[in-house]
GROMACS .gro file of C-alpha atoms in nm:
model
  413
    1UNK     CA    1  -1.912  -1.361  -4.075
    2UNK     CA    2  -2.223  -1.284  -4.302
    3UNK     CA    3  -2.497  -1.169  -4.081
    4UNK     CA    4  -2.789  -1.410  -3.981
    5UNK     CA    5  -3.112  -1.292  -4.186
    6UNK     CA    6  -3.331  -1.579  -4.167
    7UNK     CA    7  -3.651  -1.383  -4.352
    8UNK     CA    8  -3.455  -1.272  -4.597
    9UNK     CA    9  -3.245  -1.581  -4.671
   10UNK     CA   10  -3.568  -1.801  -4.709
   11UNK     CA   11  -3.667  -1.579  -4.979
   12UNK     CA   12  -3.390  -1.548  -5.174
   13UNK     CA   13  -3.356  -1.854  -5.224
   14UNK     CA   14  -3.681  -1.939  -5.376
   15UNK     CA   15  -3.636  -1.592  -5.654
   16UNK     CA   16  -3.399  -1.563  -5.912
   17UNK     CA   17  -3.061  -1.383  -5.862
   18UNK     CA   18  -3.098  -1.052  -5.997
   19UNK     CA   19  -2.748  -1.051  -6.119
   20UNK     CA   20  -2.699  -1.378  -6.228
   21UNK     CA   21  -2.721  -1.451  -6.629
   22UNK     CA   22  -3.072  -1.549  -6.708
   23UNK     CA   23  -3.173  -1.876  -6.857
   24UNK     CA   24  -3.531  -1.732  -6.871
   25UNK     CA   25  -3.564  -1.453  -7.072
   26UNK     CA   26  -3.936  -1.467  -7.073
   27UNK     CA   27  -3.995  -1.454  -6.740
   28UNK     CA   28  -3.799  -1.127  -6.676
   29UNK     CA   29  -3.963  -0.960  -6.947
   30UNK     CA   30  -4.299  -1.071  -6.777
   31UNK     CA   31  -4.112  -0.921  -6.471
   32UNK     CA   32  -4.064  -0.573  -6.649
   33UNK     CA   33  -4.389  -0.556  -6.791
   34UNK     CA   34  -4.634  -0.694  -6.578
   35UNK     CA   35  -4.759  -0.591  -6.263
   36UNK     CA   36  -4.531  -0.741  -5.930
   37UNK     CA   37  -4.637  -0.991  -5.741
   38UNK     CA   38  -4.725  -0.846  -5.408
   39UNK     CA   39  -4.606  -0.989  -5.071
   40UNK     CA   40  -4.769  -0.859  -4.766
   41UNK     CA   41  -4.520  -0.696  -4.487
   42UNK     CA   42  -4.506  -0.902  -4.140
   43UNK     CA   43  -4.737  -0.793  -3.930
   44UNK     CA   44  -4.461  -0.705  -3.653
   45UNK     CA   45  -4.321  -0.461  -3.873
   46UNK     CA   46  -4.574  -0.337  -4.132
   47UNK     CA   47  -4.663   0.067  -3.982
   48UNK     CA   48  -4.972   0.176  -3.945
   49UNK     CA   49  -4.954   0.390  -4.271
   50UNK     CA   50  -4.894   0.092  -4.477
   51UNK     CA   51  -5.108  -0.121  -4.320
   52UNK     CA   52  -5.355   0.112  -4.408
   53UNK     CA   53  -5.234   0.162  -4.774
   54UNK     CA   54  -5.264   0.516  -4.705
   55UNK     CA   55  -5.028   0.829  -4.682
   56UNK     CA   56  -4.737   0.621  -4.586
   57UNK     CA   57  -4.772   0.325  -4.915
   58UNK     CA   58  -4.428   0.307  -5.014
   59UNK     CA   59  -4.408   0.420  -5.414
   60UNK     CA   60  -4.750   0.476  -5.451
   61UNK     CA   61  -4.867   0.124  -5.397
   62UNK     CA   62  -5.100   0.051  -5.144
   63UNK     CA   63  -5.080  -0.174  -4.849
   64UNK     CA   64  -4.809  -0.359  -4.949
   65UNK     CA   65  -4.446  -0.408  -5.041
   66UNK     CA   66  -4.308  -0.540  -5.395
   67UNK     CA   67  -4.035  -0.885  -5.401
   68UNK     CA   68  -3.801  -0.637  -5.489
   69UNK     CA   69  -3.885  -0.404  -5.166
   70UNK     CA   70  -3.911  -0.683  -4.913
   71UNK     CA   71  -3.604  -0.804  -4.981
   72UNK     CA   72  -3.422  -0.436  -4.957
   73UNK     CA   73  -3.644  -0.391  -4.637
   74UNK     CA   74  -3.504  -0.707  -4.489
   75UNK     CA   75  -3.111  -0.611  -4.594
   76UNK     CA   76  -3.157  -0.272  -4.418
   77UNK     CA   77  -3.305  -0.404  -4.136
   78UNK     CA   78  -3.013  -0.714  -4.049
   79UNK     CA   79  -2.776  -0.431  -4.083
   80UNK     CA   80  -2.938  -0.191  -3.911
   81UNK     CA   81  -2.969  -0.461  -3.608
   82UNK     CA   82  -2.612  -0.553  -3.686
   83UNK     CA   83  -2.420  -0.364  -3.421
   84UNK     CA   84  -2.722  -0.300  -3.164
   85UNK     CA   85  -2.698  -0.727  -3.217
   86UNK     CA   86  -2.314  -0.750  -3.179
   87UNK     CA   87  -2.318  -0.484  -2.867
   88UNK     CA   88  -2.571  -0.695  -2.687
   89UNK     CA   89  -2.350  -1.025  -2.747
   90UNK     CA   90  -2.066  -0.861  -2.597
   91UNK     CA   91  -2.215  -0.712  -2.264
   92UNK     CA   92  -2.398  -1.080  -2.251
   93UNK     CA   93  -2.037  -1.292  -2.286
   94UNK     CA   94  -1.906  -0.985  -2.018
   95UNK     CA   95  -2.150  -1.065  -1.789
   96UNK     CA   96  -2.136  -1.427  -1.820
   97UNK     CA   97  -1.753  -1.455  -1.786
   98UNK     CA   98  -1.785  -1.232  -1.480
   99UNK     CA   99  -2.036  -1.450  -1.299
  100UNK     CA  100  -1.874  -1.734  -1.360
  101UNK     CA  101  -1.545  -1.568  -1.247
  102UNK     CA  102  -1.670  -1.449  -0.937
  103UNK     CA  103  -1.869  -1.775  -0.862
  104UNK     CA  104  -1.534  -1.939  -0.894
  105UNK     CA  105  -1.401  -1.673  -0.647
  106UNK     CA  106  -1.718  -1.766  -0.396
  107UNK     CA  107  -1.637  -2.128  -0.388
  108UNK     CA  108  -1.245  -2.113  -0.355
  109UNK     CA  109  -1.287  -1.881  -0.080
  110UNK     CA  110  -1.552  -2.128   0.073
  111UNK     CA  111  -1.322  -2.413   0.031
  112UNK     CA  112  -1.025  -2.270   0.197
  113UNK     CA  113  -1.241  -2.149   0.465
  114UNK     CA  114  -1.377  -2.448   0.560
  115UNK     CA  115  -1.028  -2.593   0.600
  116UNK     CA  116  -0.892  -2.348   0.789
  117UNK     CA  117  -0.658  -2.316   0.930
  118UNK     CA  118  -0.402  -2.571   0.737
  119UNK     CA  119  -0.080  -2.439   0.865
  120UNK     CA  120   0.055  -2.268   1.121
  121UNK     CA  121  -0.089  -1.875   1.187
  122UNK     CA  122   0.149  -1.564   1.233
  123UNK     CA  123   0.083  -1.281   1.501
  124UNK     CA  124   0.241  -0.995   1.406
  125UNK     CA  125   0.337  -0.781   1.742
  126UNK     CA  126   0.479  -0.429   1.708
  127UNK     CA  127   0.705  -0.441   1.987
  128UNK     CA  128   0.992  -0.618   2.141
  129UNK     CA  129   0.952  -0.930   2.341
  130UNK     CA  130   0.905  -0.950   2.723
  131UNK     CA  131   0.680  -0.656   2.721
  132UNK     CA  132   0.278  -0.692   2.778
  133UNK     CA  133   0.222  -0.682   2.435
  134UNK     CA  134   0.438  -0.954   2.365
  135UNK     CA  135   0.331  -1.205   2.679
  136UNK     CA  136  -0.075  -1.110   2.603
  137UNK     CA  137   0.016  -1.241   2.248
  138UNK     CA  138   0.196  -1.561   2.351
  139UNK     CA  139   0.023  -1.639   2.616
  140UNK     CA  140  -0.340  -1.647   2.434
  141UNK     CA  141  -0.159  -1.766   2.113
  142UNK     CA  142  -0.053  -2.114   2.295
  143UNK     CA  143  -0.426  -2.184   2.380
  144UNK     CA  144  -0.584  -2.063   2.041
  145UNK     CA  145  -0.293  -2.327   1.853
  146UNK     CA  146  -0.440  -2.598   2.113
  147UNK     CA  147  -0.777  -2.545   2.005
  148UNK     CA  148  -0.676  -2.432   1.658
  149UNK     CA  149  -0.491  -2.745   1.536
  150UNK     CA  150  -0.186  -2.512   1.407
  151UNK     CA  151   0.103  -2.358   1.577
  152UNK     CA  152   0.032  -1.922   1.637
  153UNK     CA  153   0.356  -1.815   1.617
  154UNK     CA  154   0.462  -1.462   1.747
  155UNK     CA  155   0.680  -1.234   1.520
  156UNK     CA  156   0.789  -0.922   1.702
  157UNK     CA  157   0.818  -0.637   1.452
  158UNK     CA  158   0.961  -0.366   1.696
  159UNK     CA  159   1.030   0.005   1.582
  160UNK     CA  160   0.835   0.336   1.538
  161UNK     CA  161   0.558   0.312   1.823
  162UNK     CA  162   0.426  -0.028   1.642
  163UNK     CA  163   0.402   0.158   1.283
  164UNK     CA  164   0.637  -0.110   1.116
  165UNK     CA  165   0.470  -0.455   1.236
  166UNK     CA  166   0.107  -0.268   1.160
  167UNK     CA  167   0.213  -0.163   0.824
  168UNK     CA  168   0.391  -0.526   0.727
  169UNK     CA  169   0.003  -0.641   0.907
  170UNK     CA  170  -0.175  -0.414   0.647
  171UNK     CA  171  -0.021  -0.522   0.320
  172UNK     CA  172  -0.014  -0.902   0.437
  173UNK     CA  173  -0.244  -1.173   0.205
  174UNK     CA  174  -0.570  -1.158   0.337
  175UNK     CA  175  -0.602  -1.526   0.426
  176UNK     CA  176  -0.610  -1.564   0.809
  177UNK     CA  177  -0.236  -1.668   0.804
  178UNK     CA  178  -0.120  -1.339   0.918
  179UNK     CA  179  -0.290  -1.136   1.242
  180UNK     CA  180  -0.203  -0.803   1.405
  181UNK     CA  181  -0.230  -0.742   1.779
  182UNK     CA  182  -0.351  -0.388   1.806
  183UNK     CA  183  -0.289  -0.193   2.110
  184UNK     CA  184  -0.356   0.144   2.234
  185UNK     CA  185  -0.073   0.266   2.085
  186UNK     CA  186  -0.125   0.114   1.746
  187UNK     CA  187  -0.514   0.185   1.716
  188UNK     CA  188  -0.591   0.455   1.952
  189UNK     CA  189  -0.296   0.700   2.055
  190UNK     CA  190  -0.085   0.655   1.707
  191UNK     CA  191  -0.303   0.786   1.465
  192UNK     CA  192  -0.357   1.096   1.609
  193UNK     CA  193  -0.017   1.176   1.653
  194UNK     CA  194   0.157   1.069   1.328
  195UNK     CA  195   0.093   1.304   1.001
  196UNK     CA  196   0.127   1.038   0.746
  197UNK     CA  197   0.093   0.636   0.824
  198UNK     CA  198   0.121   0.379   0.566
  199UNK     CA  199  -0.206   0.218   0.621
  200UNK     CA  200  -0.560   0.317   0.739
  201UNK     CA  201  -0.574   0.197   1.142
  202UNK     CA  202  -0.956   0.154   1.030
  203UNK     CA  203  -0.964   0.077   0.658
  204UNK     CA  204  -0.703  -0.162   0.680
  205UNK     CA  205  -0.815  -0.433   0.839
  206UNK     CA  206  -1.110  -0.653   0.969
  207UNK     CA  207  -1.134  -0.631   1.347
  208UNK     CA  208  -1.202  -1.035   1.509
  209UNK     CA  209  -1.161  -0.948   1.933
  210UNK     CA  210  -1.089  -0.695   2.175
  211UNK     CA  211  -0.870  -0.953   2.430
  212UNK     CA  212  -0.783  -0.800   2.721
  213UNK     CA  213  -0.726  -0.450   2.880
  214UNK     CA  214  -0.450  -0.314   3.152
  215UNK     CA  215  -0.643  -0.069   3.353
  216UNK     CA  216  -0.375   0.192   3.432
  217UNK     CA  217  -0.279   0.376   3.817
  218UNK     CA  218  -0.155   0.688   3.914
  219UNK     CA  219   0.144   0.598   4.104
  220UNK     CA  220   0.346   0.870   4.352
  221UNK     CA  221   0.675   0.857   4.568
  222UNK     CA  222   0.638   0.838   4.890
  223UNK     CA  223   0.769   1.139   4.938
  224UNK     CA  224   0.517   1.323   4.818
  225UNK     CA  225   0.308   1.496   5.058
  226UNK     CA  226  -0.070   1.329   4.992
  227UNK     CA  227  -0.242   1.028   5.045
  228UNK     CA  228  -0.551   1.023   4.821
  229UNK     CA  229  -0.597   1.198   4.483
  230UNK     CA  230  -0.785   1.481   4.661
  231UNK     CA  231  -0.493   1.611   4.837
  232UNK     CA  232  -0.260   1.541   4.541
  233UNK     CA  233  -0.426   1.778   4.328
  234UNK     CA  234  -0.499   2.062   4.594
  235UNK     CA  235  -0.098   2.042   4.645
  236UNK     CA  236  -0.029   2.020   4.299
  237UNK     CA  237  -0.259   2.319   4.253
  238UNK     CA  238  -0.044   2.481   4.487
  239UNK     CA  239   0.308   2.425   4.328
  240UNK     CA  240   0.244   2.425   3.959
  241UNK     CA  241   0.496   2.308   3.712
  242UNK     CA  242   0.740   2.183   4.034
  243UNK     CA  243   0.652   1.847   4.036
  244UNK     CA  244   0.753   1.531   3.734
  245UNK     CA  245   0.620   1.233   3.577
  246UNK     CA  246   0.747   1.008   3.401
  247UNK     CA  247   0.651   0.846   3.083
  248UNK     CA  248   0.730   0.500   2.845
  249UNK     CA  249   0.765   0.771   2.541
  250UNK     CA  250   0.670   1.061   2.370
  251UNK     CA  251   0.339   0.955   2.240
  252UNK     CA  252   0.312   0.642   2.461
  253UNK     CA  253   0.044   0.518   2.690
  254UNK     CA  254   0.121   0.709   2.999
  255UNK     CA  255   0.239   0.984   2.787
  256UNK     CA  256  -0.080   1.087   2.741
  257UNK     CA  257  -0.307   0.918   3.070
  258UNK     CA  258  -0.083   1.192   3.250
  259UNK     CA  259  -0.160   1.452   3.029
  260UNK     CA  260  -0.559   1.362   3.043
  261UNK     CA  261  -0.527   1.382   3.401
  262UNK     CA  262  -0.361   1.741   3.356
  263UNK     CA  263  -0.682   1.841   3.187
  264UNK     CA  264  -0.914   1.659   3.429
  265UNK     CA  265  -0.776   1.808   3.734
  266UNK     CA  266  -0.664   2.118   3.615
  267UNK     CA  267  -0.285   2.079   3.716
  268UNK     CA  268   0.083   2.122   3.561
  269UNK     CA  269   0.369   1.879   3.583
  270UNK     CA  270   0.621   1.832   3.378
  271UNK     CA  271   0.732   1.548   3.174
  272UNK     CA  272   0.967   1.330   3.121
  273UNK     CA  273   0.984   1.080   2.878
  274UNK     CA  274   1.201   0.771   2.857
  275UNK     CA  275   1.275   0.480   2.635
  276UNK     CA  276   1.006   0.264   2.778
  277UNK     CA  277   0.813   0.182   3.144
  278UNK     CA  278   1.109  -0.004   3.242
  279UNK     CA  279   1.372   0.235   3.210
  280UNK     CA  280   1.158   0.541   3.384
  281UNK     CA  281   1.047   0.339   3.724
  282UNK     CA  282   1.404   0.309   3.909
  283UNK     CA  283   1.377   0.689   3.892
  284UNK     CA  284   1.025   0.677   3.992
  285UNK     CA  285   1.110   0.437   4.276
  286UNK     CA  286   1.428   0.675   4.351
  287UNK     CA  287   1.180   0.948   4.389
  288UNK     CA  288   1.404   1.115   4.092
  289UNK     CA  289   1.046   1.163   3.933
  290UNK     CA  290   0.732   1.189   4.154
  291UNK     CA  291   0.449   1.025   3.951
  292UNK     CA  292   0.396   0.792   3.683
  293UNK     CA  293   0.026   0.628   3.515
  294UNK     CA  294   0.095   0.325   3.396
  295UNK     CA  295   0.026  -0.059   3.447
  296UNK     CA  296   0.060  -0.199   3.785
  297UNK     CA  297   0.326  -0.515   3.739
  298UNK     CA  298   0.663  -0.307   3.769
  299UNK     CA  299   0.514  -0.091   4.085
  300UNK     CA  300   0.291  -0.345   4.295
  301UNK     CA  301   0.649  -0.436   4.463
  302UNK     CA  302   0.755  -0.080   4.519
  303UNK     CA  303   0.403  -0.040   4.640
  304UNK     CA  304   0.399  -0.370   4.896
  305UNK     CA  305   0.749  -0.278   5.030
  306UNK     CA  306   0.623   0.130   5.113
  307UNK     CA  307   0.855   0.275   4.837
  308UNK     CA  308   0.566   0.391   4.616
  309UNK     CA  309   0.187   0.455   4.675
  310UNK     CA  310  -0.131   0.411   4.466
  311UNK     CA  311  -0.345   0.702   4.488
  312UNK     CA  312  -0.582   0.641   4.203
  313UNK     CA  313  -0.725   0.332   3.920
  314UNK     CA  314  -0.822   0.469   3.592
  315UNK     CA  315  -1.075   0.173   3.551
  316UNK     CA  316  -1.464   0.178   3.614
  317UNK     CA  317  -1.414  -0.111   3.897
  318UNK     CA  318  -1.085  -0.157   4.173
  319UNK     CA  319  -0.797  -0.401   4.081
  320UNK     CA  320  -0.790  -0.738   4.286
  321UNK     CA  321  -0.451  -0.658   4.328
  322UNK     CA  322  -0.494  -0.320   4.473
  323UNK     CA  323  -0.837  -0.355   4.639
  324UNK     CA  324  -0.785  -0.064   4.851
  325UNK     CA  325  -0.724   0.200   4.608
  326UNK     CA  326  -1.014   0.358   4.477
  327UNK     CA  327  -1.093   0.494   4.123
  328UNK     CA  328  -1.067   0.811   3.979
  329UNK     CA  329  -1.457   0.829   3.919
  330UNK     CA  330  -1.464   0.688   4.324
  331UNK     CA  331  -1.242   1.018   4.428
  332UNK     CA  332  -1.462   1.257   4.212
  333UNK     CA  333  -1.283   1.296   3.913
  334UNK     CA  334  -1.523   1.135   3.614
  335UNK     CA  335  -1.369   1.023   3.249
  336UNK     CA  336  -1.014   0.932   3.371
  337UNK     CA  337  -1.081   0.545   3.283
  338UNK     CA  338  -0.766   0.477   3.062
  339UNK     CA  339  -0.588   0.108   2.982
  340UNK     CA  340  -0.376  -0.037   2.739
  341UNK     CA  341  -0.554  -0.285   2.582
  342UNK     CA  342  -0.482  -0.565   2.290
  343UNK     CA  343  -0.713  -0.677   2.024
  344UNK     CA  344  -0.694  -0.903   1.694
  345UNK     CA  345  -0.708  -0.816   1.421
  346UNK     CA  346  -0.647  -0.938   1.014
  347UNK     CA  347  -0.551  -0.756   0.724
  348UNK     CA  348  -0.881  -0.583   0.502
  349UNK     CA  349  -1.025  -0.865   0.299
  350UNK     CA  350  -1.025  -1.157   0.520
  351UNK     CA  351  -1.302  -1.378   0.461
  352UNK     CA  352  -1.580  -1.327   0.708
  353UNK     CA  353  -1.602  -1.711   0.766
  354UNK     CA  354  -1.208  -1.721   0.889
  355UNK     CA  355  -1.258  -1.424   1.129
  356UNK     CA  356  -1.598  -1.538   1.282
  357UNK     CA  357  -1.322  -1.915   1.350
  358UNK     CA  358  -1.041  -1.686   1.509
  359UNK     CA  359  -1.327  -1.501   1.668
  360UNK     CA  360  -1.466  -1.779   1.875
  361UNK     CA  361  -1.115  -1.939   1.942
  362UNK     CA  362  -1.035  -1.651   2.062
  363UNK     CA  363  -1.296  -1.635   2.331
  364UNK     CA  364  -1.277  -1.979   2.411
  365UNK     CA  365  -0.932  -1.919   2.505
  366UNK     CA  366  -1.033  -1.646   2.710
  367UNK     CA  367  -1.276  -1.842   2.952
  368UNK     CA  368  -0.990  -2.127   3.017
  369UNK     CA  369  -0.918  -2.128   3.377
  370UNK     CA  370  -0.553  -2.111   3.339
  371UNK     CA  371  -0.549  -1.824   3.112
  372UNK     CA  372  -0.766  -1.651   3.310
  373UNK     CA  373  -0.554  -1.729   3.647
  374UNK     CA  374  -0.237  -1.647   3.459
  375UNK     CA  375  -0.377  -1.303   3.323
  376UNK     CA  376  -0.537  -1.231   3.667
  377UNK     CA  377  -0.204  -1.221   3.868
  378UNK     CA  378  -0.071  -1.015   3.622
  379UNK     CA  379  -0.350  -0.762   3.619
  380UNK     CA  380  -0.486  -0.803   3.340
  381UNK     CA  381  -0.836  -0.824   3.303
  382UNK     CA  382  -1.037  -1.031   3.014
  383UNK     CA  383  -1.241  -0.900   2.782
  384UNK     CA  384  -1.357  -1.075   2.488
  385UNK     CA  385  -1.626  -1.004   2.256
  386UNK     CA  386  -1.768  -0.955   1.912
  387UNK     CA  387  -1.604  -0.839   1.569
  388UNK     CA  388  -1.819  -0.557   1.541
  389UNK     CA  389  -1.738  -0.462   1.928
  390UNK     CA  390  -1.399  -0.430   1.869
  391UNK     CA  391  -1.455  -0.231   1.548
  392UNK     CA  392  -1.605   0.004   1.741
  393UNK     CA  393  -1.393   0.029   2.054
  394UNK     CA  394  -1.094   0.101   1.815
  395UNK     CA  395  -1.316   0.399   1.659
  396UNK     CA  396  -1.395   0.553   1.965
  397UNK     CA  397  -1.017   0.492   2.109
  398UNK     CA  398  -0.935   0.684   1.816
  399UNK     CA  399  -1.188   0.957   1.868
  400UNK     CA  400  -1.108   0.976   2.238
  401UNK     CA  401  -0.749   1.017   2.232
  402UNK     CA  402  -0.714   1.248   1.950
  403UNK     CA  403  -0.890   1.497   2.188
  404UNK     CA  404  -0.641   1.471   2.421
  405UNK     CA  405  -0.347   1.495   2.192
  406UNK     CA  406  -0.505   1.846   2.068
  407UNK     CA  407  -0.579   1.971   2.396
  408UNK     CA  408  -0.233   1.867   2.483
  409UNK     CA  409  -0.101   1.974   2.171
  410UNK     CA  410   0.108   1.681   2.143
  411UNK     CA  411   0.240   1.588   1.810
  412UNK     CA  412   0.450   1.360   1.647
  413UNK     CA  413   0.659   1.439   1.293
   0.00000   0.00000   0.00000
């Protein structure tokens, strides 16, 4: 495509073609031998050396250019413009393609957020059904479809501490179709103890609500000889390394409560871990093992019929189902508070509008009576709460129990 010279096309065309075959001798010859007509330079590019006719008057004329020069001024010009011209186009279309591209995003985005959610909403869960993971899920998941419109349906992803539902979580479409319950585990013991995971327990996703928590208790056979945490630890003081607890894992919840409380008090025990909280407390109750920290569901029977007793809560407050036993903090020994706990969350890229919907179903569901009841008997207290809350809970979880793991030196290949 010729390049667009409108000066210098408007006056070519009223001169002569200097190549063309002449039909007027005459007037060339005047054109040799006479003096050129002289056409004054636009002021917006005439220098100030030719506007002066001084120094700078181009072949010793002064103050002004020839036909002949303007029109080789205006050719060097259009070309010298020519790719400055062409570069300039081309960021200009870039720019204008992008906008509209990512206006287009903006609106499709806004359009499927405002009518969410349109089918039904998957919650992954890292571990197998029946545990607390799995009931906190289903449980809250039946009032958030009520008030939702959709069905929340729970997949269980079991296997490797919760690292295979998180990671299938991580790399899910960003759409508010697929949610993770975090845990403890997942989000606050995990990543300190595994080398490599195939996600970013941070990065990963967009935190909606911090649900509920399961303050943990030191539990003890009764045959051990103390009734409050005070003489516990003065007898375990005074037969190190001969007394056992039991745990749900390597790595797991209670796993490292006990080992905090190791560090707290200054005490050794020994461990041993099994496949899980309910395969460790018929050895508990047996008196097999001596202690175990962990939720107070499996135990409160043991505990009712004399089998077991609860020396200590690991929460700031007592339990309303163990009103007599006082905290750790109550007994003198400060930072033992320890729970599992469950949060939502959705995979990195979620639109803000979606989260802030799941956010407030989520604690609407969480001030219904019945959910409230039904978590209450179970000992679970209700949390709720912001995005941002939860973001940071997780990042302090994080913080908190990777000092434990290194003072424990507990690691997981």
């Amino acid at each position: 495509m010729a390049p667009d010279r409108p000066a210098g096309a408007a006056f070519e065309r009223g001169h002569p073609d200097p190549h063309a075959s002449s039909s007027r001798p005459a007037r060339q010859a005047e054109s040799l031998s006479a003096p050129t007509s002289q056409v004054a330079l636009p002021a917006h590019l005439e220098s100030p050396a030719r506007a002066g006719g001084g120094a700078g008057a181009h072949n010793g004329r002064s103050g002004a250019f020839s036909e002949g020069d303007e029109m080789l001024f205006d050719r060097a010009e259009s070309k010298r413009h020519r790719p400055r011209d062409f570069a300039r186009r081309m960021v200009a279309t870039g720019i204008g393609l992008g906008l509209v591209a990512f206006l287009g995003a903006r609106a499709a985005a806004a359009a499927e957020s405002a009518d969410y959610p349109a089918r039904p909403i998957r919650v992954i869960v890292g571990f197998a059904p029946g545990g607390s993971a799995d009931l906190t899920a289903r449980a809250l998941g039946q009032k958030m479809a009520e008030l939702l419109g959709q069905p929340v349906v729970v997949d269980n992803r079991a296997g490797a501490s919760g690292i295979i539902g998180t990671d299938l979580a991580a790399r899910a479409t960003p759409d508010g179709y697929t949610l993770l319950e975090a845990t403890m585990t997942t989000h606050g013991i995990g990543p300190n103890l595994y080398k490599k995971l195939p996600y970013d327990p941070i990065g990963s996703f967009a935190p909606i609500a911090l649900m509920v928590r399961i303050p943990l208790v030191l539990f003890a056979h009764a045959s051990v000889p103390a009734s409050s945490l005070k003489q516990l630890i003065a007898h375990l003081k005074a037969n190190p390394a001969k007394y056992r607890y039991a745990s749900a894992g390597n790595g797991s919840p209670p796993h490292l409560a006990a080992e905090l409380f190791k560090l707290k008090a200054g005490v050794e025990l020994l461990h041993v871990p099994y496949k899980g909280t309910g395969a460790a407390v018929p050895d508990v109750v047996a008196g097999q093992i001596h202690f175990m920290i962990d939720g107070p569901p499996p135990f409160l029977g043991h505990v009712k019929a004399g089998r077991l007793r609860a020396l200590a809560t690991a929460n700031a407050k007592r339990l309303a189902q163990l009103p007599d036993v006082p905290t750790f903090g109550e007994q003198g020994l400060d930072g033992m508070e320890a729970g599992l706990w469950y949060g939502m969350l959705a995979p990195k890229g979620t639109p803000r509008a979606i989260v802030d919907r799941l956010n407030a179903a989520i604690n609407q569901a969480l001030r219904d009576p019945d959910v409230i009841a039904r978590f209450t008997a179970a000992s679970i207290e209700v949390v709720g709460g912001t995005p941002e809350e939860l973001g940071r809970y997780v990042a302090a979880e994080i913080k908190r129990w990777g000092e434990v793991a290194r003072a424990a030196k507990i690691q997981i290949e």
